[in-house]
CSV table of C-alpha atoms in Angstrom, one decimal:
chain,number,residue,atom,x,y,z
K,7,UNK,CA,-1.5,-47.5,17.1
K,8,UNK,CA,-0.2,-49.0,13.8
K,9,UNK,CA,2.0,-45.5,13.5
K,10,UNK,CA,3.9,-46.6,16.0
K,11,UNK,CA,5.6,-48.8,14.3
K,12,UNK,CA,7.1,-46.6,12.5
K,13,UNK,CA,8.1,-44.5,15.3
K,14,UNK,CA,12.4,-44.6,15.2
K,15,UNK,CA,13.1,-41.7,18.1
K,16,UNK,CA,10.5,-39.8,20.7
K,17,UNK,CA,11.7,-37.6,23.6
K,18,UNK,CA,9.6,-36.7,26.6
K,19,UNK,CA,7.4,-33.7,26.3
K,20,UNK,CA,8.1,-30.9,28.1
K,21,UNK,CA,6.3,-27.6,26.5
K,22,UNK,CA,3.5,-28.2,24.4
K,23,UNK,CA,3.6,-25.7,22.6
K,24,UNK,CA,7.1,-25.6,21.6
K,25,UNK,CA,6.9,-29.3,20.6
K,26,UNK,CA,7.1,-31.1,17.1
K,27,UNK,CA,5.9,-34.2,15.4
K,28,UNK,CA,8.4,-35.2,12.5
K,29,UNK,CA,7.2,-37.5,9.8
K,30,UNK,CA,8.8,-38.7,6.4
K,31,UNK,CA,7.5,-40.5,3.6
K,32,UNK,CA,9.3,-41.3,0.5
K,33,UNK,CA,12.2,-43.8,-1.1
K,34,UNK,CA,15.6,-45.4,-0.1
K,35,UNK,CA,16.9,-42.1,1.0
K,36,UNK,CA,14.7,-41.3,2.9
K,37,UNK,CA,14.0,-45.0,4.2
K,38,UNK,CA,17.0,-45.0,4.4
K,39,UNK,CA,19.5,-47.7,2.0
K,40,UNK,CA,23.3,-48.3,4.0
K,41,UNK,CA,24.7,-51.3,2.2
K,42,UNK,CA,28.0,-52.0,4.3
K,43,UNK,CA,29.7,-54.8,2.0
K,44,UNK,CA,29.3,-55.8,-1.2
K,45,UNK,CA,27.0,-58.7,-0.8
K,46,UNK,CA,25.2,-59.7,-4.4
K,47,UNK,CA,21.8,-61.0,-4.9
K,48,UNK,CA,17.6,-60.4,-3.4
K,49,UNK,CA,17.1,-59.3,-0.4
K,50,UNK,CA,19.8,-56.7,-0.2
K,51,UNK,CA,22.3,-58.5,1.9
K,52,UNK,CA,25.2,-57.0,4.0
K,53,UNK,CA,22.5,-54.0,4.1
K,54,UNK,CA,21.7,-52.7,7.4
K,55,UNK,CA,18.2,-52.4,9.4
K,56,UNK,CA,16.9,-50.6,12.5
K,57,UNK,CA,15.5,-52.4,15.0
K,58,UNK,CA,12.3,-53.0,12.4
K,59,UNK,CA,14.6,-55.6,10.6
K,60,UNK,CA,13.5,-54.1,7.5
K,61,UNK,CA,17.0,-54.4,5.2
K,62,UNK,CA,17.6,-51.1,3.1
K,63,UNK,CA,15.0,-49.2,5.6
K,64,UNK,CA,17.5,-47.8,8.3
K,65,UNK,CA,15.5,-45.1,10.0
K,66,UNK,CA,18.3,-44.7,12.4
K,67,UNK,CA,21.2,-44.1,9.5
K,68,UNK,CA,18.2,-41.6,7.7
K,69,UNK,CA,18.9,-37.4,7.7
K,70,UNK,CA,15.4,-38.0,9.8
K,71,UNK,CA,17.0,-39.0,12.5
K,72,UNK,CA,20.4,-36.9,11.8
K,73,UNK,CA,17.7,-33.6,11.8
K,74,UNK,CA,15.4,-34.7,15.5
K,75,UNK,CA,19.3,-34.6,17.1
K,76,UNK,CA,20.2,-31.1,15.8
K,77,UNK,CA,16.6,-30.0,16.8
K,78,UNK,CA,15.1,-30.4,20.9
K,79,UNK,CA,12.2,-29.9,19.9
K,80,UNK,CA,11.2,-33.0,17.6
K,81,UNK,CA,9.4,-35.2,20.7
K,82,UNK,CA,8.2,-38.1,17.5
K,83,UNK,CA,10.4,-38.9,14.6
K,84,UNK,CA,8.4,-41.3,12.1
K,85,UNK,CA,9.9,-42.9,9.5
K,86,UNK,CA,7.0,-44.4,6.6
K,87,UNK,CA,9.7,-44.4,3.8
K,88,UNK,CA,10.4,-47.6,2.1
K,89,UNK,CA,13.7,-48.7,-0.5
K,90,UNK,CA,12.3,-48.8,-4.0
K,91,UNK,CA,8.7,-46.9,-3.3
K,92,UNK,CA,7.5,-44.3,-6.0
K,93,UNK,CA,5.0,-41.5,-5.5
K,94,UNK,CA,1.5,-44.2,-6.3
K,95,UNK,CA,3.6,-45.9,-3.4
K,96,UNK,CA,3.8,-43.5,-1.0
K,97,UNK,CA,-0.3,-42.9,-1.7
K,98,UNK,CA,-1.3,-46.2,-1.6
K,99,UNK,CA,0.8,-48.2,-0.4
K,100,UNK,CA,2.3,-51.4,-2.1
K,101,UNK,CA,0.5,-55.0,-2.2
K,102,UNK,CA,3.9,-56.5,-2.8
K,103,UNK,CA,7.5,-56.2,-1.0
K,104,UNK,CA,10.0,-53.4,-1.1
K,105,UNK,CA,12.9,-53.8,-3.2
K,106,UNK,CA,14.5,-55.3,-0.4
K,107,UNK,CA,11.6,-57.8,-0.2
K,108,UNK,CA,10.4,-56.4,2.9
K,109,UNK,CA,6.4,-56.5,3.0
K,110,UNK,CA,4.5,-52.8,3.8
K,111,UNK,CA,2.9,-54.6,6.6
K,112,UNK,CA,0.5,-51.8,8.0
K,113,UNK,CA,-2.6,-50.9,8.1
K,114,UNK,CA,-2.2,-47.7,5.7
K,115,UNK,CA,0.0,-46.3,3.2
K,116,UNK,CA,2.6,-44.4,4.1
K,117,UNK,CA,0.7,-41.1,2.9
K,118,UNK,CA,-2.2,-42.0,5.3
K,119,UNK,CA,0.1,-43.3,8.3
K,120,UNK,CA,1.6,-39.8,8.1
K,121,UNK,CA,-1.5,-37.8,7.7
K,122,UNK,CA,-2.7,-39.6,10.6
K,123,UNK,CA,0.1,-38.7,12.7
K,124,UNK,CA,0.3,-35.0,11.4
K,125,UNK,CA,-3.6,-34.7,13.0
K,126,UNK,CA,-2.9,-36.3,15.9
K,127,UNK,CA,0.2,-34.0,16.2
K,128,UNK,CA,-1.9,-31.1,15.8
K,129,UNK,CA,-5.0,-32.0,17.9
K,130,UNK,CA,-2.4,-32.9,20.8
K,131,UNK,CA,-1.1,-29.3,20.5
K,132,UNK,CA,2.0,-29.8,18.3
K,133,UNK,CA,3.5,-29.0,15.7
K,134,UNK,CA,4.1,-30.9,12.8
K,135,UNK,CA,6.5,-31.5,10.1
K,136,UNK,CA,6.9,-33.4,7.0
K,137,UNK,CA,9.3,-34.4,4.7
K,138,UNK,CA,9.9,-36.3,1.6
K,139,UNK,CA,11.8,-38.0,-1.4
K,140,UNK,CA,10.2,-39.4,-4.3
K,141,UNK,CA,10.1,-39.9,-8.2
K,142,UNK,CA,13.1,-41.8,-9.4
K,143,UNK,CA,11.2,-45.3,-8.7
K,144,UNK,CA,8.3,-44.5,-10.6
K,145,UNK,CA,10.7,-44.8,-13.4
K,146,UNK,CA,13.3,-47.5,-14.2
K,147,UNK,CA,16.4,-45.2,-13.3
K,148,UNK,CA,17.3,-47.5,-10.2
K,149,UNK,CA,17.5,-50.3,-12.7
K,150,UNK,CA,19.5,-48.8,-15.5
K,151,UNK,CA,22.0,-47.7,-12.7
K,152,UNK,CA,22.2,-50.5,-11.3
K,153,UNK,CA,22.8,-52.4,-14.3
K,154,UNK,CA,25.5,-50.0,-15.4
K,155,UNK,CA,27.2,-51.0,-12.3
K,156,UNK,CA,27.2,-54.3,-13.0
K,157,UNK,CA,28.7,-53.7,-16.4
K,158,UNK,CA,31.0,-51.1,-14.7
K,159,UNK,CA,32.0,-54.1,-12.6
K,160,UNK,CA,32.6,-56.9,-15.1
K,161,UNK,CA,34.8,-54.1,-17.3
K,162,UNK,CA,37.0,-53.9,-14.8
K,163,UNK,CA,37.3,-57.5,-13.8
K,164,UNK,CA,38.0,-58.4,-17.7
K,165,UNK,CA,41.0,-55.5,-17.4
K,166,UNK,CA,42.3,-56.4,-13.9
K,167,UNK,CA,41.4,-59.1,-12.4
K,168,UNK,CA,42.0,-61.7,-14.4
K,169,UNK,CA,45.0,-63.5,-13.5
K,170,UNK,CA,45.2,-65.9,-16.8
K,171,UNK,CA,44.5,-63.3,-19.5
K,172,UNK,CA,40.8,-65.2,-20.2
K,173,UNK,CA,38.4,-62.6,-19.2
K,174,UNK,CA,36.6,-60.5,-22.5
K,175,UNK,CA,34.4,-57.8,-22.3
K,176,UNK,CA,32.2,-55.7,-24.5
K,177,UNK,CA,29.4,-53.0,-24.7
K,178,UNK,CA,26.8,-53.5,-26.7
K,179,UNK,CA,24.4,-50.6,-27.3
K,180,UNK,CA,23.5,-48.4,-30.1
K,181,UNK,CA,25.6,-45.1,-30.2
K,182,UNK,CA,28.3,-47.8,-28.0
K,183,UNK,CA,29.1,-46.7,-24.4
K,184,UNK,CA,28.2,-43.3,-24.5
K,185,UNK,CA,24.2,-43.8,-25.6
K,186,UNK,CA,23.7,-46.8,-23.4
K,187,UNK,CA,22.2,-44.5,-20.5
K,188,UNK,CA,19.1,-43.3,-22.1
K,189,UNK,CA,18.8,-45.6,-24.5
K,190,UNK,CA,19.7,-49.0,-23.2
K,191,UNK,CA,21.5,-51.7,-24.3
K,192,UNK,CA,24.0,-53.8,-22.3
K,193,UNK,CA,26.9,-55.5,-22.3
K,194,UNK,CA,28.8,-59.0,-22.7
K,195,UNK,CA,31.6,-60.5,-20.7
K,196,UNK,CA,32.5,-63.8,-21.1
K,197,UNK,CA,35.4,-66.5,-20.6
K,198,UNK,CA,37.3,-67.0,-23.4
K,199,UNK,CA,38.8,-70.6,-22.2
K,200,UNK,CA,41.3,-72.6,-23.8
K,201,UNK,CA,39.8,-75.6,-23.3
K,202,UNK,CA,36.3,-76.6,-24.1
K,203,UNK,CA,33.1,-74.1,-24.7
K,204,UNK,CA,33.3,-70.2,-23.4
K,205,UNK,CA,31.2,-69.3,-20.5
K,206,UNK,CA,28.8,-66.2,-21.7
K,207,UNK,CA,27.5,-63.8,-19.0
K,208,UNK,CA,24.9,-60.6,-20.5
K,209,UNK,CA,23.9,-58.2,-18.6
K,210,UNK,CA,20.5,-56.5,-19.9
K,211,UNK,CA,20.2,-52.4,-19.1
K,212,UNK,CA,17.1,-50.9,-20.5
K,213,UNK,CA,16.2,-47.8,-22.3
K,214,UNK,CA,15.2,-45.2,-19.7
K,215,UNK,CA,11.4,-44.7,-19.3
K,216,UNK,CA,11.6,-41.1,-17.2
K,217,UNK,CA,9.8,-38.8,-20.0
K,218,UNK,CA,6.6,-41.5,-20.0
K,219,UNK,CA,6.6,-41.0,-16.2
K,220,UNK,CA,7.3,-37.6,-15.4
K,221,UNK,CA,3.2,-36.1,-16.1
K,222,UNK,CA,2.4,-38.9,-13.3
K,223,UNK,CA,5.1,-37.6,-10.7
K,224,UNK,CA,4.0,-34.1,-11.3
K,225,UNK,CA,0.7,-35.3,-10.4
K,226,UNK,CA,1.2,-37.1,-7.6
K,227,UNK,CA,3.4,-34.4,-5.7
K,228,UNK,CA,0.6,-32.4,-5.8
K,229,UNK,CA,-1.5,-34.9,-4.3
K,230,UNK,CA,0.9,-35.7,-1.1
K,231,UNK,CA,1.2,-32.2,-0.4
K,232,UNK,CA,-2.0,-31.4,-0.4
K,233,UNK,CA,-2.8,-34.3,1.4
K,234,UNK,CA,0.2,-33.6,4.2
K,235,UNK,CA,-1.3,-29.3,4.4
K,236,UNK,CA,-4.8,-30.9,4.3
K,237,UNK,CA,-4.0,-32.9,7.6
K,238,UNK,CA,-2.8,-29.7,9.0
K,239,UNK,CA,0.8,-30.4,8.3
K,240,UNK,CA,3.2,-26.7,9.4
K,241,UNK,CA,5.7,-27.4,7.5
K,242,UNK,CA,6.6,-29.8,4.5
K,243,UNK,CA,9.6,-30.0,2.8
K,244,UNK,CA,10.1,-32.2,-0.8
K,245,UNK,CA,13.8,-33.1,-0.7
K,246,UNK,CA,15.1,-33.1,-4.3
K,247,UNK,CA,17.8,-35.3,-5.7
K,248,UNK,CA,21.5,-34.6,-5.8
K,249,UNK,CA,23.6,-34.9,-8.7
K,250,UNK,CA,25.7,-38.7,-8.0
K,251,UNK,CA,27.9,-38.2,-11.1
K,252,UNK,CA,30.7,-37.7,-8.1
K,253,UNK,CA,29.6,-41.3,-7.1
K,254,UNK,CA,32.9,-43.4,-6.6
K,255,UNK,CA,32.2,-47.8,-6.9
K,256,UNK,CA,34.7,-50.1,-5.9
K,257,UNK,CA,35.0,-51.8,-8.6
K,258,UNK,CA,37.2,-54.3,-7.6
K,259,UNK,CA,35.3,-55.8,-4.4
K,260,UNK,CA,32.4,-55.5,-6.7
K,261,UNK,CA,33.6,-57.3,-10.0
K,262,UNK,CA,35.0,-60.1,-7.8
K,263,UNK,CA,31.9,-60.1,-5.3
K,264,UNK,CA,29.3,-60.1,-8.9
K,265,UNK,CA,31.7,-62.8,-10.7
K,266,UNK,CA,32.0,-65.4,-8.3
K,267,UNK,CA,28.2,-65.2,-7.9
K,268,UNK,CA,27.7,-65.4,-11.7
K,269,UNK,CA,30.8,-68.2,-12.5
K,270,UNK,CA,30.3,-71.8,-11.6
K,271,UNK,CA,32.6,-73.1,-8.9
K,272,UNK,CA,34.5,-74.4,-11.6
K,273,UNK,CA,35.2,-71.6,-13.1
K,274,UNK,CA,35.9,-69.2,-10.1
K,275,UNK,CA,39.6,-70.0,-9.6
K,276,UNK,CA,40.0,-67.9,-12.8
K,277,UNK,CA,39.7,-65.2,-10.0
K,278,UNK,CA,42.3,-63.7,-7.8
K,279,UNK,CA,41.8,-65.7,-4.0
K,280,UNK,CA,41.4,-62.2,-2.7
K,281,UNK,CA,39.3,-58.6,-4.3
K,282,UNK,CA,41.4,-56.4,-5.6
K,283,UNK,CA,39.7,-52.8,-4.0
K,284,UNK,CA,39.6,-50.3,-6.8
K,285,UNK,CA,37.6,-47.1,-6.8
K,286,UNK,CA,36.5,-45.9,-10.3
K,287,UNK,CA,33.7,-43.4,-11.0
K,288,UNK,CA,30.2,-45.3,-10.9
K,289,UNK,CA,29.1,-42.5,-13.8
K,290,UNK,CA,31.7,-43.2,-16.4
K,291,UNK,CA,32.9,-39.1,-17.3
K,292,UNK,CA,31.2,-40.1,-20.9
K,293,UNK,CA,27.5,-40.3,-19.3
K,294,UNK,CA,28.0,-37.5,-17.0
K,295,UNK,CA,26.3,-34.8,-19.1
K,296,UNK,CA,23.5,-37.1,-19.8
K,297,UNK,CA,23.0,-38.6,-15.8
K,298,UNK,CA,23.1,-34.6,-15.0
K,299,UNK,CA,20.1,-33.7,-17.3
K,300,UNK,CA,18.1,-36.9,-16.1
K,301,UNK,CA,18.2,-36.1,-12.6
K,302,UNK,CA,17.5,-32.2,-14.0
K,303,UNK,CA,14.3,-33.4,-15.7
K,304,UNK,CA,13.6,-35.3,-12.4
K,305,UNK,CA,13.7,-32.7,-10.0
K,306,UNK,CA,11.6,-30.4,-12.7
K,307,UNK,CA,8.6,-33.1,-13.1
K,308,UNK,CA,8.7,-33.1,-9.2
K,309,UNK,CA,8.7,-29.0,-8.9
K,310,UNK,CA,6.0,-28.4,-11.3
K,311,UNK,CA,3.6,-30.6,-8.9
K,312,UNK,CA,4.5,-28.8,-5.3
K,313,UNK,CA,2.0,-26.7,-4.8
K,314,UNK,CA,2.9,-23.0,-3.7
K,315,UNK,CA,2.2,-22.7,-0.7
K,316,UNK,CA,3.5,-20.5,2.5
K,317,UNK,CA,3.7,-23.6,4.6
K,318,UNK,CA,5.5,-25.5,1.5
K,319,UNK,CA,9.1,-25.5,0.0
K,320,UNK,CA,11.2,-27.8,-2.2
K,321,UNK,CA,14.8,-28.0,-0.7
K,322,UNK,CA,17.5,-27.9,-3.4
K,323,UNK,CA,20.2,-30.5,-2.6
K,324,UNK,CA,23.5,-29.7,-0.9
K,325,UNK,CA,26.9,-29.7,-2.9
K,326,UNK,CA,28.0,-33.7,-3.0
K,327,UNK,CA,31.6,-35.1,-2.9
K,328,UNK,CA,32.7,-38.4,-3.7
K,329,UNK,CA,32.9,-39.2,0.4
K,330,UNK,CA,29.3,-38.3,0.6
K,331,UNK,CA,27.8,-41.6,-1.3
K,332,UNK,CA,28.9,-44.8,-0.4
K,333,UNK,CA,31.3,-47.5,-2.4
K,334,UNK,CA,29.1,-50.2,-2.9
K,335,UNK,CA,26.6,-52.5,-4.8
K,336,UNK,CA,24.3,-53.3,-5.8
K,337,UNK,CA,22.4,-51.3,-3.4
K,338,UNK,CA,24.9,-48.8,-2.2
K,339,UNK,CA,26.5,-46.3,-4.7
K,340,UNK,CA,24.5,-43.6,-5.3
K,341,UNK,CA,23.3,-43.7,-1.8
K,342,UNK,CA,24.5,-41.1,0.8
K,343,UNK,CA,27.7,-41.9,3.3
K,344,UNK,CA,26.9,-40.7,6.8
K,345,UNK,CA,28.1,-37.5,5.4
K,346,UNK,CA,25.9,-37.2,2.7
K,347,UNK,CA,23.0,-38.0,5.0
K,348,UNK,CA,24.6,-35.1,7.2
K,349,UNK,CA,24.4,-32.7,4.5
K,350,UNK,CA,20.5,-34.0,3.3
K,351,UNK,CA,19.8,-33.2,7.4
K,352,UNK,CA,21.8,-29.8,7.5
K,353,UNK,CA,19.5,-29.1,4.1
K,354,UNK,CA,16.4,-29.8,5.4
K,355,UNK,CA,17.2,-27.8,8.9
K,356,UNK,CA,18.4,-24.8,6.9
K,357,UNK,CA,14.8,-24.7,4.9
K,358,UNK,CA,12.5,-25.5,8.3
K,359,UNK,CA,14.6,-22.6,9.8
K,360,UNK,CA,14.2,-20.4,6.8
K,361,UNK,CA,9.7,-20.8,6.8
């Protein structure tokens, strides 16, 4: 059974009718994305796997997995999420790889691997329950943050880790640092040497594309979940996101890590020998407001398309810390720490409990 595949924890049944079939679709936190070093580049290295080999789809680090060992009950725990998959993702499937370059590989999408499983559950006399992430990749959000961290990351290697006083940096954006969220723009860094031609690096961040999108997420939550009840789903849960402006990046493992991947060898002994390992906010405190209504407007497109339903809720996301998301890039910050995937599983347990 092509299911199976996904399968990332079982236990032995015991009671039928006290047993429970969990299944998750969704994005990277869901799927779920652990970047443990500060490795630059495609295919999301120093990014960890379960034993699918899948980098950036860790079913074993997911609150999936966190929830089935707070709750005996779960005998199946399947994982269909995938790092970088919007809502048309999770109904269709994708022809082409994740963003970690992973291919889907099955013989259904995700929605129709889980609504598969969800019957199966149910005409083998368990229960079944579902749950869910997704929206942010249906826009370009992933990119403009991750781009911002770049530029967060060069900023801080033009203040601080320059050892020869050669490193420049700029932003270049209309309404300067503060509009470059929403509206894009970029910024420039470059070697200012004292010998011979400067060395130019530009980093691109587009304008954010969310309010073109949001009618199409609204629409497509309504079409999961009424896919998931139509299997004959108990209970599904749509996880919502939580606000990252707490997000901490190293930006001194990072800047070093992106530079001496963007330098020539050359040019790389203008860098210290060593990183220098410097936590700064990821969400500068002059885009907090604006990161805050983004994810706002996010969560609302994804609300508006949940069906009501008794056998239906959207779980509002738990308080976040800075020790909840992790320190690193490209792939890492704003992703959950093992605490923040603690409090996503304590979230969803507290609105299973509560149907």
């Amino acid at each position: 059974m092509d299911a199976n595949k996904d399968r990332i924890r079982c236990r032995e049944v015991q009671t039928v009718e006290d047993d429970t079939v969990l299944t998750l679709t969704g994005d990277s936190i869901s799927s779920s994305h652990h970047q443990f070093g500060f490795g630059v580049g495609p295919g999301c290295p120093m990014t960890s796997s379960d034993n699918r080999g899948m980098p950036g789809n860790n079913g074993v680090y997911s609150y999936g997995r966190r929830y089935f060992d707070m709750d005996g009950s779960i005998v199946d725990y399947d994982n269909y999420a995938r790092t970088g998959y919007g809502t048309g993702d999770i109904i269709f499937g994708r022809a082409g790889p994740d963003a970690c370059g992973n291919g889907w590989g099955r013989v259904a999408s995700p929605l129709g691997l889980a609504t598969a499983r969800i019957a199966k559950a149910k005409a083998d006399g368990h229960n079944a329950y579902h749950a869910t992430t997704g929206g942010v990749n249906n826009t370009n959000w992933t990119t403009v943050l991750t781009r911002l961290g770049m530029c967060r990351g060069l900023e801080f290697a033009a203040e601080a880790l320059d050892p020869y006083g050669v490193f420049r940096f700029e932003w270049a954006a209309v309404g300067g640092k503060q509009g470059i969220v929403t509206n894009g723009g970029g910024c420039n860094f470059w070697l200012d040497l004292p010998v011979g031609e400067d060395y130019y690096i530009n980093i691109g961040v587009p304008r954010y594309d969310g309010p073109a999108q949001y009618a199409g997420i609204t629409a497509d939550a309504t079409t999961i979940v009424n896919s998931l009840l139509g299997a004959g789903a108990d209970k599904v849960v749509w996880m919502l996101y939580y606000d990252i402006t707490p997000a901490n990046l190293d930006v001194g493992q990072y800047g070093w890590a992106k530079l001496k991947s963007l330098l020539p060898t050359g040019l790389q002994s203008y860098l210290p020998s060593v990183p220098v390992s410097t936590l700064q906010p990821l969400i500068d405190p002059l885009w907090v407001g604006t990161v805050r209504g983004v994810i706002s407007d996010l969560n609302w497109a994804i609300q508006l398309g949940v069906p009501f339903d008794p056998a239906v809720r959207v779980a509002f996301p738990p308080p976040i810390t800075p020790g909840d998301i992790q320190v690193t890039a490209e792939g890492g910050s704003p992703h959950p720490s093992p605490s923040g995937q603690d409090k996503l599983a304590n979230t969803l347990a507290g609105v299973l409990s509560g149907m």
